Amino acid sequence: MFDGSDYHAWHGLAPMAHFHRDSHPDLFLAEGKGSHVTDRAGRRYLDARSSMWNVTLGYSCEPVKAAIRRQLDELPFATIMRFEQPPAIMAQYAAALASMLPDSLGHIRFGNTGSQMTEAAAMLSRFYRRLTGEPGRTLVVTLESSYHGTGPLATALTGEPKLQEFSAPLDPDVRHVTAPPVAGDCDGSAARAVLDLINELGADRVTAVMLEPVMGTDTITLPRDYLDRLIRECRALGVHVILDEVTTGAGRTGRMTVAETLGEVPDMVVMAKGLSGGYFPLAALAVHDGIYHRLSGLDQPIGFINGSTTDGHPLGMAAGLAVLDILRSDEFLAEVRETGAFLRSLLEETLADLPAVRAVRGEGMMLCVDLADENDEPWHVLAVNDLRVICRDNGLLTSLGHGNLPLMPPLTISRAECCELAETLSRSIREYLRKR
């Protein structure tokens, strides 16, 4: 524990008293290179969480750094919020990003964070209703245990009751429904639960359904047929489907988006974390051409008033273009899929003899180790946090979940580093079990 009297920052989700109890200035991170970071005391860690799942290309991606430096010299800032002279690089990046998305998702709004853009997506859906003669359609349906960020609307969209309880009052026009089980939606009951709720609420009152293709908190992959069915049947009801790909977008699952693997095109896709490789705040909302053209074709007195001063920041646009160049280069995403499969198989093999490990699941570089006690009950989050601290002390940085340990390493992690990750995690779990 260190004396926080000279520490003036206020951050994080836990109370600052916990931070001062569990941290120390020597643990503060001072340097990053490749898939590793180093603290002020010189200790080196393999970063299996990519900071906050966003440093997707590691800490030494020179093309992204060089692009930011060039843009800083050419035009460090220009606004897209007002007037009619946006930065030229913003238009260039919007076109490049749209070219890597499914057909019909051809118009992009930019922001700084995933939370900002999930809120923007829900608000845009409601704005569309007001301008097209359906102002009573305000309700948004999301899944229990989902995570869509923090904010008056984003926290309401998130399906975590405790988070909502401590942040209330929130937007009242959000409803939650049961998510598919870890094993998937084999009998279609989870999709029916969403559609039944829409019918119960009245489809003429529901504006949108928001879904994470892979639910980040617990790394639960929503089946593709579940997503396709909901997009298809919601469209028949006039309900927008918004895919929250804040985490899965920009290569995390080995694809630019999960949306591109579907048979149906959603109405909106939100992206953030990996768009700039974590080198600059950047988020995007891709909007279906049908929505854009309907709104742009109306003789309306006002546009969609949503955004902030730094949306479309030229440095973020430069970073985004450099990241796209890497993602669309030959075999990069294929290598992410192959290395992700290698890491998953390696974890399954290395952890196979540990009774506490119930399963390893996920896709690409979005993996998760399920942890259970002798009664097959998921570990409490505090137990997972104790394991996370042991991992840290052994040189491995991880996230934590409810009964699971998410692993979100950089997409550029090497096979040798995968072996380092698996070996350190195995040793850490064994150490935790001995201590317990």
PDB file of N, CA and C in Angstrom, residues 42-123:
ATOM      1  N   GLY A  42      11.220  -1.625 -13.836  1.00  0.00           N
ATOM      2  CA  GLY A  42      11.941  -2.417 -14.822  1.00  0.00           C
ATOM      3  C   GLY A  42      11.404  -3.817 -15.025  1.00  0.00           C
ATOM      4  N   ARG A  43      10.267  -4.168 -14.364  1.00  0.00           N
ATOM      5  CA  ARG A  43       9.687  -5.494 -14.554  1.00  0.00           C
ATOM      6  C   ARG A  43       8.950  -5.541 -15.892  1.00  0.00           C
ATOM      7  N   ARG A  44       9.090  -6.656 -16.595  1.00  0.00           N
ATOM      8  CA  ARG A  44       8.552  -6.812 -17.936  1.00  0.00           C
ATOM      9  C   ARG A  44       7.353  -7.761 -17.894  1.00  0.00           C
ATOM     10  N   TYR A  45       6.288  -7.418 -18.636  1.00  0.00           N
ATOM     11  CA  TYR A  45       5.059  -8.209 -18.631  1.00  0.00           C
ATOM     12  C   TYR A  45       4.630  -8.495 -20.068  1.00  0.00           C
ATOM     13  N   LEU A  46       4.134  -9.697 -20.289  1.00  0.00           N
ATOM     14  CA  LEU A  46       3.430  -9.997 -21.538  1.00  0.00           C
ATOM     15  C   LEU A  46       2.003  -9.476 -21.382  1.00  0.00           C
ATOM     16  N   ASP A  47       1.605  -8.584 -22.275  1.00  0.00           N
ATOM     17  CA  ASP A  47       0.289  -7.943 -22.142  1.00  0.00           C
ATOM     18  C   ASP A  47      -0.776  -8.762 -22.870  1.00  0.00           C
ATOM     19  N   ALA A  48      -1.403  -9.679 -22.150  1.00  0.00           N
ATOM     20  CA  ALA A  48      -2.442 -10.534 -22.733  1.00  0.00           C
ATOM     21  C   ALA A  48      -3.810  -9.883 -22.674  1.00  0.00           C
ATOM     22  N   ARG A  49      -3.855  -8.584 -22.395  1.00  0.00           N
ATOM     23  CA  ARG A  49      -5.127  -7.860 -22.419  1.00  0.00           C
ATOM     24  C   ARG A  49      -5.086  -6.696 -23.415  1.00  0.00           C
ATOM     25  N   SER A  50      -3.946  -6.517 -24.088  1.00  0.00           N
ATOM     26  CA  SER A  50      -3.813  -5.407 -25.057  1.00  0.00           C
ATOM     27  C   SER A  50      -4.269  -4.094 -24.443  1.00  0.00           C
ATOM     28  N   SER A  51      -3.772  -3.828 -23.230  1.00  0.00           N
ATOM     29  CA  SER A  51      -4.177  -2.679 -22.421  1.00  0.00           C
ATOM     30  C   SER A  51      -5.650  -2.814 -22.057  1.00  0.00           C
ATOM     31  N   MET A  52      -6.562  -2.230 -22.832  1.00  0.00           N
ATOM     32  CA  MET A  52      -7.991  -2.429 -22.618  1.00  0.00           C
ATOM     33  C   MET A  52      -8.594  -3.035 -23.881  1.00  0.00           C
ATOM     34  N   TRP A  53      -7.906  -4.094 -24.394  1.00  0.00           N
ATOM     35  CA  TRP A  53      -8.311  -4.849 -25.574  1.00  0.00           C
ATOM     36  C   TRP A  53      -8.126  -4.041 -26.859  1.00  0.00           C
ATOM     37  N   ASN A  54      -7.444  -2.911 -26.773  1.00  0.00           N
ATOM     38  CA  ASN A  54      -7.410  -1.996 -27.916  1.00  0.00           C
ATOM     39  C   ASN A  54      -6.043  -1.856 -28.576  1.00  0.00           C
ATOM     40  N   VAL A  55      -4.944  -2.238 -27.896  1.00  0.00           N
ATOM     41  CA  VAL A  55      -3.622  -2.105 -28.506  1.00  0.00           C
ATOM     42  C   VAL A  55      -3.399  -3.353 -29.368  1.00  0.00           C
ATOM     43  N   THR A  56      -4.119  -3.395 -30.456  1.00  0.00           N
ATOM     44  CA  THR A  56      -4.240  -4.629 -31.241  1.00  0.00           C
ATOM     45  C   THR A  56      -2.989  -4.941 -32.046  1.00  0.00           C
ATOM     46  N   LEU A  57      -2.164  -3.948 -32.339  1.00  0.00           N
ATOM     47  CA  LEU A  57      -0.963  -4.165 -33.141  1.00  0.00           C
ATOM     48  C   LEU A  57       0.303  -4.070 -32.305  1.00  0.00           C
ATOM     49  N   GLY A  58       0.148  -4.208 -30.995  1.00  0.00           N
ATOM     50  CA  GLY A  58       1.294  -4.119 -30.109  1.00  0.00           C
ATOM     51  C   GLY A  58       1.752  -2.682 -29.916  1.00  0.00           C
ATOM     52  N   TYR A  59       2.844  -2.533 -29.198  1.00  0.00           N
ATOM     53  CA  TYR A  59       3.303  -1.210 -28.781  1.00  0.00           C
ATOM     54  C   TYR A  59       4.395  -0.630 -29.671  1.00  0.00           C
ATOM     55  N   SER A  60       4.733  -1.317 -30.769  1.00  0.00           N
ATOM     56  CA  SER A  60       5.841  -0.845 -31.605  1.00  0.00           C
ATOM     57  C   SER A  60       5.446  -0.763 -33.070  1.00  0.00           C
ATOM     58  N   CYS A  61       4.210  -0.414 -33.336  1.00  0.00           N
ATOM     59  CA  CYS A  61       3.740  -0.397 -34.727  1.00  0.00           C
ATOM     60  C   CYS A  61       4.179   0.904 -35.391  1.00  0.00           C
ATOM     61  N   GLU A  62       5.323   0.868 -36.022  1.00  0.00           N
ATOM     62  CA  GLU A  62       5.918   2.085 -36.577  1.00  0.00           C
ATOM     63  C   GLU A  62       5.066   2.725 -37.683  1.00  0.00           C
ATOM     64  N   PRO A  63       4.397   1.954 -38.562  1.00  0.00           N
ATOM     65  CA  PRO A  63       3.574   2.623 -39.582  1.00  0.00           C
ATOM     66  C   PRO A  63       2.485   3.518 -38.980  1.00  0.00           C
ATOM     67  N   VAL A  64       1.878   3.093 -37.882  1.00  0.00           N
ATOM     68  CA  VAL A  64       0.842   3.910 -37.247  1.00  0.00           C
ATOM     69  C   VAL A  64       1.478   5.138 -36.592  1.00  0.00           C
ATOM     70  N   LYS A  65       2.591   4.943 -35.900  1.00  0.00           N
ATOM     71  CA  LYS A  65       3.272   6.074 -35.268  1.00  0.00           C
ATOM     72  C   LYS A  65       3.718   7.094 -36.319  1.00  0.00           C
ATOM     73  N   ALA A  66       4.264   6.594 -37.427  1.00  0.00           N
ATOM     74  CA  ALA A  66       4.743   7.489 -38.483  1.00  0.00           C
ATOM     75  C   ALA A  66       3.590   8.262 -39.112  1.00  0.00           C
ATOM     76  N   ALA A  67       2.451   7.624 -39.294  1.00  0.00           N
ATOM     77  CA  ALA A  67       1.285   8.304 -39.874  1.00  0.00           C
ATOM     78  C   ALA A  67       0.812   9.437 -38.973  1.00  0.00           C
ATOM     79  N   ILE A  68       0.814   9.194 -37.665  1.00  0.00           N
ATOM     80  CA  ILE A  68       0.406  10.246 -36.721  1.00  0.00           C
ATOM     81  C   ILE A  68       1.397  11.403 -36.762  1.00  0.00           C
ATOM     82  N   ARG A  69       2.692  11.095 -36.814  1.00  0.00           N
ATOM     83  CA  ARG A  69       3.712  12.155 -36.862  1.00  0.00           C
ATOM     84  C   ARG A  69       3.543  13.005 -38.116  1.00  0.00           C
ATOM     85  N   ARG A  70       3.328  12.360 -39.263  1.00  0.00           N
ATOM     86  CA  ARG A  70       3.153  13.110 -40.508  1.00  0.00           C
ATOM     87  C   ARG A  70       1.943  14.018 -40.431  1.00  0.00           C
ATOM     88  N   GLN A  71       0.828  13.480 -39.935  1.00  0.00           N
ATOM     89  CA  GLN A  71      -0.389  14.272 -39.856  1.00  0.00           C
ATOM     90  C   GLN A  71      -0.240  15.431 -38.887  1.00  0.00           C
ATOM     91  N   LEU A  72       0.512  15.216 -37.816  1.00  0.00           N
ATOM     92  CA  LEU A  72       0.754  16.279 -36.844  1.00  0.00           C
ATOM     93  C   LEU A  72       1.470  17.450 -37.504  1.00  0.00           C
ATOM     94  N   ASP A  73       2.364  17.160 -38.423  1.00  0.00           N
ATOM     95  CA  ASP A  73       3.072  18.227 -39.139  1.00  0.00           C
ATOM     96  C   ASP A  73       2.187  18.886 -40.194  1.00  0.00           C
ATOM     97  N   GLU A  74       1.302  18.101 -40.832  1.00  0.00           N
ATOM     98  CA  GLU A  74       0.517  18.624 -41.950  1.00  0.00           C
ATOM     99  C   GLU A  74      -0.716  19.399 -41.492  1.00  0.00           C
ATOM    100  N   LEU A  75      -1.528  18.785 -40.622  1.00  0.00           N
ATOM    101  CA  LEU A  75      -2.753  19.423 -40.132  1.00  0.00           C
ATOM    102  C   LEU A  75      -3.122  18.762 -38.805  1.00  0.00           C
ATOM    103  N   PRO A  76      -2.742  19.355 -37.684  1.00  0.00           N
ATOM    104  CA  PRO A  76      -2.981  18.696 -36.399  1.00  0.00           C
ATOM    105  C   PRO A  76      -4.439  18.657 -35.975  1.00  0.00           C
ATOM    106  N   PHE A  77      -5.268  19.570 -36.482  1.00  0.00           N
ATOM    107  CA  PHE A  77      -6.676  19.533 -36.101  1.00  0.00           C
ATOM    108  C   PHE A  77      -7.542  20.273 -37.108  1.00  0.00           C
ATOM    109  N   ALA A  78      -8.747  19.775 -37.270  1.00  0.00           N
ATOM    110  CA  ALA A  78      -9.812  20.457 -38.014  1.00  0.00           C
ATOM    111  C   ALA A  78     -11.113  19.827 -37.548  1.00  0.00           C
ATOM    112  N   THR A  79     -12.198  20.568 -37.619  1.00  0.00           N
ATOM    113  CA  THR A  79     -13.464  20.069 -37.081  1.00  0.00           C
ATOM    114  C   THR A  79     -14.361  19.484 -38.165  1.00  0.00           C
ATOM    115  N   ILE A  80     -15.151  18.487 -37.769  1.00  0.00           N
ATOM    116  CA  ILE A  80     -16.194  17.976 -38.659  1.00  0.00           C
ATOM    117  C   ILE A  80     -17.576  18.322 -38.109  1.00  0.00           C
ATOM    118  N   MET A  81     -17.618  19.022 -36.978  1.00  0.00           N
ATOM    119  CA  MET A  81     -18.890  19.271 -36.318  1.00  0.00           C
ATOM    120  C   MET A  81     -19.683  20.401 -36.956  1.00  0.00           C
ATOM    121  N   ARG A  82     -18.996  21.418 -37.428  1.00  0.00           N
ATOM    122  CA  ARG A  82     -19.706  22.557 -38.022  1.00  0.00           C
ATOM    123  C   ARG A  82     -18.956  23.058 -39.247  1.00  0.00           C
ATOM    124  N   PHE A  83     -19.589  23.972 -39.954  1.00  0.00           N
ATOM    125  CA  PHE A  83     -19.022  24.579 -41.152  1.00  0.00           C
ATOM    126  C   PHE A  83     -18.934  23.525 -42.249  1.00  0.00           C
ATOM    127  N   GLU A  84     -18.246  23.794 -43.322  1.00  0.00           N
ATOM    128  CA  GLU A  84     -18.248  22.870 -44.448  1.00  0.00           C
ATOM    129  C   GLU A  84     -16.846  22.617 -44.977  1.00  0.00           C
ATOM    130  N   GLN A  85     -15.868  22.603 -44.048  1.00  0.00           N
ATOM    131  CA  GLN A  85     -14.488  22.341 -44.445  1.00  0.00           C
ATOM    132  C   GLN A  85     -13.856  21.282 -43.526  1.00  0.00           C
ATOM    133  N   PRO A  86     -14.345  20.053 -43.597  1.00  0.00           N
ATOM    134  CA  PRO A  86     -13.752  19.001 -42.770  1.00  0.00           C
ATOM    135  C   PRO A  86     -12.347  18.683 -43.254  1.00  0.00           C
ATOM    136  N   PRO A  87     -11.538  18.022 -42.428  1.00  0.00           N
ATOM    137  CA  PRO A  87     -10.199  17.635 -42.887  1.00  0.00           C
ATOM    138  C   PRO A  87     -10.290  16.621 -44.026  1.00  0.00           C
ATOM    139  N   ALA A  88      -9.483  16.813 -45.036  1.00  0.00           N
ATOM    140  CA  ALA A  88      -9.524  15.925 -46.201  1.00  0.00           C
ATOM    141  C   ALA A  88      -9.253  14.480 -45.814  1.00  0.00           C
ATOM    142  N   ILE A  89      -8.405  14.273 -44.826  1.00  0.00           N
ATOM    143  CA  ILE A  89      -8.059  12.907 -44.431  1.00  0.00           C
ATOM    144  C   ILE A  89      -9.256  12.181 -43.819  1.00  0.00           C
ATOM    145  N   MET A  90     -10.206  12.931 -43.257  1.00  0.00           N
ATOM    146  CA  MET A  90     -11.409  12.300 -42.717  1.00  0.00           C
ATOM    147  C   MET A  90     -12.225  11.662 -43.836  1.00  0.00           C
ATOM    148  N   ALA A  91     -12.420  12.388 -44.936  1.00  0.00           N
ATOM    149  CA  ALA A  91     -13.166  11.835 -46.065  1.00  0.00           C
ATOM    150  C   ALA A  91     -12.439  10.628 -46.660  1.00  0.00           C
ATOM    151  N   GLN A  92     -11.119  10.696 -46.696  1.00  0.00           N
ATOM    152  CA  GLN A  92     -10.316   9.589 -47.215  1.00  0.00           C
ATOM    153  C   GLN A  92     -10.485   8.347 -46.336  1.00  0.00           C
ATOM    154  N   TYR A  93     -10.427   8.546 -45.020  1.00  0.00           N
ATOM    155  CA  TYR A  93     -10.547   7.397 -44.118  1.00  0.00           C
ATOM    156  C   TYR A  93     -11.965   6.826 -44.139  1.00  0.00           C
ATOM    157  N   ALA A  94     -12.984   7.676 -44.196  1.00  0.00           N
ATOM    158  CA  ALA A  94     -14.360   7.189 -44.244  1.00  0.00           C
ATOM    159  C   ALA A  94     -14.570   6.278 -45.451  1.00  0.00           C
ATOM    160  N   ALA A  95     -14.036   6.681 -46.604  1.00  0.00           N
ATOM    161  CA  ALA A  95     -14.175   5.866 -47.812  1.00  0.00           C
ATOM    162  C   ALA A  95     -13.421   4.547 -47.670  1.00  0.00           C
ATOM    163  N   ALA A  96     -12.222   4.605 -47.087  1.00  0.00           N
ATOM    164  CA  ALA A  96     -11.419   3.393 -46.924  1.00  0.00           C
ATOM    165  C   ALA A  96     -12.083   2.425 -45.951  1.00  0.00           C
ATOM    166  N   LEU A  97     -12.620   2.961 -44.858  1.00  0.00           N
ATOM    167  CA  LEU A  97     -13.277   2.106 -43.876  1.00  0.00           C
ATOM    168  C   LEU A  97     -14.538   1.477 -44.460  1.00  0.00           C
ATOM    169  N   ALA A  98     -15.337   2.277 -45.160  1.00  0.00           N
ATOM    170  CA  ALA A  98     -16.566   1.759 -45.769  1.00  0.00           C
ATOM    171  C   ALA A  98     -16.258   0.643 -46.762  1.00  0.00           C
ATOM    172  N   SER A  99     -15.118   0.741 -47.446  1.00  0.00           N
ATOM    173  CA  SER A  99     -14.769  -0.268 -48.449  1.00  0.00           C
ATOM    174  C   SER A  99     -14.465  -1.623 -47.822  1.00  0.00           C
ATOM    175  N   MET A 100     -14.204  -1.651 -46.509  1.00  0.00           N
ATOM    176  CA  MET A 100     -13.886  -2.901 -45.828  1.00  0.00           C
ATOM    177  C   MET A 100     -15.066  -3.459 -45.046  1.00  0.00           C
ATOM    178  N   LEU A 101     -16.217  -2.827 -45.190  1.00  0.00           N
ATOM    179  CA  LEU A 101     -17.422  -3.261 -44.489  1.00  0.00           C
ATOM    180  C   LEU A 101     -18.395  -3.907 -45.475  1.00  0.00           C
ATOM    181  N   PRO A 102     -19.379  -4.645 -44.973  1.00  0.00           N
ATOM    182  CA  PRO A 102     -20.370  -5.242 -45.875  1.00  0.00           C
ATOM    183  C   PRO A 102     -21.047  -4.185 -46.740  1.00  0.00           C
ATOM    184  N   ASP A 103     -21.435  -4.594 -47.939  1.00  0.00           N
ATOM    185  CA  ASP A 103     -22.165  -3.683 -48.830  1.00  0.00           C
ATOM    186  C   ASP A 103     -23.364  -3.092 -48.104  1.00  0.00           C
ATOM    187  N   SER A 104     -23.642  -1.860 -48.396  1.00  0.00           N
ATOM    188  CA  SER A 104     -24.772  -1.098 -47.858  1.00  0.00           C
ATOM    189  C   SER A 104     -24.436  -0.384 -46.552  1.00  0.00           C
ATOM    190  N   LEU A 105     -23.319  -0.732 -45.905  1.00  0.00           N
ATOM    191  CA  LEU A 105     -22.899   0.031 -44.725  1.00  0.00           C
ATOM    192  C   LEU A 105     -21.904   1.087 -45.198  1.00  0.00           C
ATOM    193  N   GLY A 106     -22.442   2.053 -45.944  1.00  0.00           N
ATOM    194  CA  GLY A 106     -21.585   2.946 -46.714  1.00  0.00           C
ATOM    195  C   GLY A 106     -21.380   4.325 -46.159  1.00  0.00           C
ATOM    196  N   HIS A 107     -21.937   4.630 -44.983  1.00  0.00           N
ATOM    197  CA  HIS A 107     -21.782   5.979 -44.431  1.00  0.00           C
ATOM    198  C   HIS A 107     -21.374   5.897 -42.972  1.00  0.00           C
ATOM    199  N   ILE A 108     -20.365   6.693 -42.614  1.00  0.00           N
ATOM    200  CA  ILE A 108     -19.687   6.571 -41.329  1.00  0.00           C
ATOM    201  C   ILE A 108     -19.776   7.867 -40.540  1.00  0.00           C
ATOM    202  N   ARG A 109     -20.138   7.739 -39.265  1.00  0.00           N
ATOM    203  CA  ARG A 109     -20.002   8.842 -38.309  1.00  0.00           C
ATOM    204  C   ARG A 109     -18.848   8.496 -37.375  1.00  0.00           C
ATOM    205  N   PHE A 110     -18.031   9.492 -37.041  1.00  0.00           N
ATOM    206  CA  PHE A 110     -16.860   9.243 -36.207  1.00  0.00           C
ATOM    207  C   PHE A 110     -17.040   9.805 -34.806  1.00  0.00           C
ATOM    208  N   GLY A 111     -16.396   9.143 -33.860  1.00  0.00           N
ATOM    209  CA  GLY A 111     -16.388   9.593 -32.470  1.00  0.00           C
ATOM    210  C   GLY A 111     -15.079   9.206 -31.820  1.00  0.00           C
ATOM    211  N   ASN A 112     -15.061   9.242 -30.490  1.00  0.00           N
ATOM    212  CA  ASN A 112     -13.833   8.992 -29.747  1.00  0.00           C
ATOM    213  C   ASN A 112     -13.844   7.691 -28.960  1.00  0.00           C
ATOM    214  N   THR A 113     -15.018   7.229 -28.521  1.00  0.00           N
ATOM    215  CA  THR A 113     -15.095   6.045 -27.677  1.00  0.00           C
ATOM    216  C   THR A 113     -16.256   5.153 -28.106  1.00  0.00           C
ATOM    217  N   GLY A 114     -16.163   3.884 -27.717  1.00  0.00           N
ATOM    218  CA  GLY A 114     -17.256   2.967 -27.991  1.00  0.00           C
ATOM    219  C   GLY A 114     -18.530   3.368 -27.291  1.00  0.00           C
ATOM    220  N   SER A 115     -18.420   3.814 -26.035  1.00  0.00           N
ATOM    221  CA  SER A 115     -19.611   4.253 -25.289  1.00  0.00           C
ATOM    222  C   SER A 115     -20.320   5.380 -26.020  1.00  0.00           C
ATOM    223  N   GLN A 116     -19.546   6.335 -26.495  1.00  0.00           N
ATOM    224  CA  GLN A 116     -20.121   7.466 -27.226  1.00  0.00           C
ATOM    225  C   GLN A 116     -20.907   6.985 -28.438  1.00  0.00           C
ATOM    226  N   MET A 117     -20.367   5.991 -29.138  1.00  0.00           N
ATOM    227  CA  MET A 117     -20.987   5.590 -30.393  1.00  0.00           C
ATOM    228  C   MET A 117     -22.119   4.579 -30.212  1.00  0.00           C
ATOM    229  N   THR A 118     -22.130   3.793 -29.124  1.00  0.00           N
ATOM    230  CA  THR A 118     -23.327   2.973 -28.879  1.00  0.00           C
ATOM    231  C   THR A 118     -24.500   3.885 -28.539  1.00  0.00           C
ATOM    232  N   GLU A 119     -24.222   4.930 -27.762  1.00  0.00           N
ATOM    233  CA  GLU A 119     -25.275   5.913 -27.486  1.00  0.00           C
ATOM    234  C   GLU A 119     -25.726   6.588 -28.776  1.00  0.00           C
ATOM    235  N   ALA A 120     -24.762   6.955 -29.618  1.00  0.00           N
ATOM    236  CA  ALA A 120     -25.099   7.620 -30.880  1.00  0.00           C
ATOM    237  C   ALA A 120     -25.978   6.727 -31.753  1.00  0.00           C
ATOM    238  N   ALA A 121     -25.689   5.416 -31.770  1.00  0.00           N
ATOM    239  CA  ALA A 121     -26.479   4.492 -32.592  1.00  0.00           C
ATOM    240  C   ALA A 121     -27.921   4.439 -32.123  1.00  0.00           C
ATOM    241  N   ALA A 122     -28.121   4.300 -30.801  1.00  0.00           N
ATOM    242  CA  ALA A 122     -29.483   4.261 -30.273  1.00  0.00           C
ATOM    243  C   ALA A 122     -30.203   5.581 -30.518  1.00  0.00           C
ATOM    244  N   MET A 123     -29.493   6.693 -30.337  1.00  0.00           N
ATOM    245  CA  MET A 123     -30.099   8.003 -30.558  1.00  0.00           C
ATOM    246  C   MET A 123     -30.425   8.232 -32.030  1.00  0.00           C
TER     247      MET A 123
END
